[in-house]
Coordinates of C-alpha atoms and ligand atoms in Angstrom, one line a residue:
M6 CA 86.2 -40.7 66.1
K7 CA 84.0 -39.2 63.5
T8 CA 82.5 -35.9 64.7
L9 CA 79.9 -33.6 63.1
I10 CA 80.0 -30.0 64.4
V11 CA 76.9 -28.0 63.7
Y12 CA 76.5 -24.4 64.6
S13 CA 74.2 -21.5 64.3
S14 CA 75.6 -18.0 64.5
K15 CA 74.4 -14.6 63.5
S16 CA 77.2 -12.3 64.7
G17 CA 80.1 -14.9 64.8
N18 CA 80.4 -15.7 68.5
T19 CA 79.1 -19.3 68.3
R20 CA 80.9 -19.9 65.0
R21 CA 84.2 -19.0 66.6
L22 CA 83.6 -21.7 69.3
A23 CA 82.6 -24.2 66.6
E24 CA 85.8 -23.5 64.7
T25 CA 87.8 -24.1 68.0
V26 CA 86.1 -27.5 68.4
N27 CA 86.9 -28.3 64.8
D28 CA 90.6 -27.5 65.2
F29 CA 90.8 -29.1 68.7
L30 CA 89.1 -32.4 68.5
P31 CA 91.2 -35.3 67.2
G32 CA 89.7 -37.6 64.6
T33 CA 87.7 -36.8 61.5
N34 CA 85.6 -33.7 61.9
T35 CA 83.0 -32.1 59.6
I36 CA 81.9 -28.6 60.4
Q37 CA 78.6 -27.2 59.0
S38 CA 76.3 -24.3 59.6
V39 CA 72.9 -25.5 60.6
E40 CA 71.6 -23.7 57.5
E41 CA 73.4 -26.4 55.4
K42 CA 70.9 -28.9 56.8
P43 CA 73.6 -31.3 58.1
D44 CA 72.9 -35.1 58.1
P45 CA 74.0 -36.6 61.5
A46 CA 73.8 -40.2 60.3
G47 CA 77.1 -42.1 60.7
Y48 CA 78.8 -39.9 63.2
D49 CA 80.1 -41.0 66.6
L50 CA 79.5 -37.6 68.0
V51 CA 77.4 -34.6 67.1
V52 CA 78.5 -31.3 68.6
V53 CA 75.8 -28.6 68.4
G54 CA 76.5 -24.9 69.0
F55 CA 73.6 -22.4 69.3
W56 CA 73.0 -19.0 70.7
L57 CA 70.2 -18.0 73.0
Q58 CA 67.3 -16.1 71.5
A59 CA 64.3 -15.3 73.7
G60 CA 65.7 -17.6 76.4
K61 CA 65.9 -20.7 74.1
A62 CA 68.2 -22.2 71.5
D63 CA 67.8 -20.1 68.4
P64 CA 65.1 -21.4 66.1
A65 CA 67.3 -23.0 63.4
S66 CA 69.2 -24.9 66.1
S67 CA 66.0 -25.9 68.0
E68 CA 64.7 -27.4 64.8
F69 CA 68.0 -29.3 64.3
L70 CA 68.1 -30.5 67.9
Q71 CA 64.5 -31.8 67.6
S72 CA 65.4 -33.7 64.4
L73 CA 68.2 -35.7 66.1
S74 CA 67.5 -39.2 67.3
S75 CA 69.8 -41.4 69.4
S76 CA 73.0 -39.5 68.7
K77 CA 75.7 -38.9 71.2
V78 CA 75.6 -35.1 71.6
F79 CA 77.8 -32.3 73.1
L80 CA 76.0 -29.0 73.4
F81 CA 77.5 -25.6 73.6
A82 CA 75.9 -22.1 73.7
T83 CA 76.7 -18.4 73.7
H84 CA 74.4 -15.9 75.4
G85 CA 74.2 -12.4 76.7
A86 CA 73.2 -13.7 80.2
A87 CA 75.8 -14.4 82.8
V88 CA 77.3 -18.0 83.0
G89 CA 75.3 -20.0 85.5
S90 CA 72.4 -17.6 85.7
P91 CA 69.0 -19.1 85.8
H92 CA 68.3 -17.7 82.3
A93 CA 71.4 -19.4 80.8
E94 CA 70.7 -22.6 82.7
K95 CA 67.1 -22.7 81.5
G96 CA 68.2 -22.1 77.9
M97 CA 70.6 -25.1 78.1
Q98 CA 67.9 -27.3 79.7
N99 CA 65.6 -26.3 76.9
A100 CA 68.2 -27.5 74.3
K101 CA 68.7 -30.8 76.2
D102 CA 64.9 -31.4 76.2
L103 CA 64.7 -30.8 72.5
A104 CA 67.4 -33.5 72.0
G105 CA 65.4 -35.7 74.2
S106 CA 66.2 -39.1 72.6
C107 CA 70.0 -38.4 72.5
T108 CA 72.7 -39.1 75.0
I109 CA 74.1 -35.8 76.2
A110 CA 77.8 -36.3 76.6
G111 CA 78.4 -32.8 78.0
T112 CA 77.6 -29.1 77.8
F113 CA 79.4 -25.8 77.8
S114 CA 78.2 -22.2 77.7
C115 CA 79.7 -18.7 77.9
Q116 CA 78.8 -15.2 77.3
G117 CA 78.8 -13.8 73.7
E118 CA 79.1 -10.1 73.0
V119 CA 75.7 -8.7 72.0
R120 CA 75.6 -6.6 68.9
P121 CA 75.4 -2.9 70.1
E122 CA 72.5 -2.0 67.8
F123 CA 70.4 -4.9 69.1
L124 CA 71.4 -4.1 72.7
A125 CA 70.3 -0.4 72.3
K126 CA 67.0 -1.6 70.9
V127 CA 66.3 -4.2 73.5
Q128 CA 67.3 -1.9 76.4
K129 CA 64.2 0.2 75.5
K130 CA 61.8 -2.7 75.9
D131 CA 59.4 -2.5 78.8
P132 CA 60.0 -4.7 80.7
P133 CA 63.6 -5.4 79.5
P134 CA 64.6 -9.0 79.1
P135 CA 66.0 -10.7 82.2
W136 CA 69.5 -11.1 80.7
I137 CA 70.0 -7.4 79.8
G138 CA 71.8 -6.5 83.0
D139 CA 74.5 -9.1 82.2
A140 CA 75.0 -7.9 78.6
P141 CA 77.7 -5.2 79.3
A142 CA 79.9 -7.9 80.8
A143 CA 79.6 -10.0 77.6
V144 CA 81.7 -7.5 75.7
G145 CA 84.9 -9.2 74.4
H146 CA 83.4 -12.7 74.8
P147 CA 84.0 -15.4 73.9
D148 CA 87.6 -14.7 75.0
T149 CA 90.7 -16.9 75.3
T150 CA 89.6 -18.2 78.8
D151 CA 86.2 -19.2 77.4
I152 CA 87.9 -21.0 74.6
E153 CA 90.2 -22.9 77.0
N154 CA 87.2 -23.8 79.2
L155 CA 85.4 -25.1 76.1
K156 CA 88.3 -27.3 75.2
K157 CA 88.5 -28.6 78.8
A158 CA 84.7 -29.3 78.8
I159 CA 84.8 -31.2 75.6
E160 CA 87.9 -33.2 76.5
E161 CA 86.3 -34.2 79.8
A162 CA 83.1 -35.2 78.0
V163 CA 84.5 -37.2 75.2
G164 CA 88.0 -37.9 76.2
Ligands
FMN20 C1 67.6 -11.3 68.4 C2 68.5 -11.6 69.6 C3 67.9 -12.2 70.8 C4 68.7 -12.5 71.9 N1 68.1 -13.1 72.9 C5 68.9 -13.5 74.0 C6 68.3 -14.2 75.1 O1 67.1 -14.4 75.2 N2 69.1 -14.5 76.2 C7 70.5 -14.2 76.2 O2 71.1 -14.5 77.1 N3 71.1 -13.6 75.1 C8 70.3 -13.2 74.0 N4 70.9 -12.6 72.9 C9 72.4 -12.5 72.9 C10 73.0 -13.6 72.0 O3 72.6 -14.9 72.4 C11 74.6 -13.5 72.1 O4 75.1 -12.3 71.8 C12 75.2 -14.6 71.3 O5 76.6 -14.7 71.6 C13 75.1 -14.4 69.8 O6 75.7 -15.4 69.1 P1 76.3 -15.3 67.6 O7 77.3 -14.2 67.6 O8 76.8 -16.6 67.3 O9 75.1 -14.9 66.7 C14 70.1 -12.3 71.8 C15 70.7 -11.7 70.7 C16 69.9 -11.3 69.6 C17 70.5 -10.7 68.4

């Protein structure tokens, strides 16, 4: 299987998961940052890793997702919000919608530690964003359990 792994990452959380997928998936893998403008043509699977910004896939990933047509896609995300929270679920749904013409083989998301300077800044916002209460629990994520869960999710999705 020929897989393209595309990720966006400002502080390293999502990149770490992308590297896990690259090491874990058998076959021929190519890993690229979304900034490198990856070309999805000719791949059996496109894995896209993004982080949540303002409740959606970060802008660079959103643009890439929108540009995809008819690929088989596995999506993963990191976020400050709790896993399974309405905020996190909506963010993933938004990414799925952006990749509307694609086949979504599976998804995974987990918390990703929020940079302390940004957290301090955002805590002062009125009203604070809906995910802020979950952010302290994101410290140390993604952790080894998240990484194992990602491997399981992608294995189940693409065998
Ligand atoms: C500018 C900015 C906006 C963010 N907005 C959200 C958000 O809307 N929802 C959320 O759950 N987390 C939000 N976060 C937290 C990040 O999604 C989270 O820390 C993620 O793991 C960062 O990934 P990275 O290390 O790959 O850059 C935000 C972080 C930053 C820096």
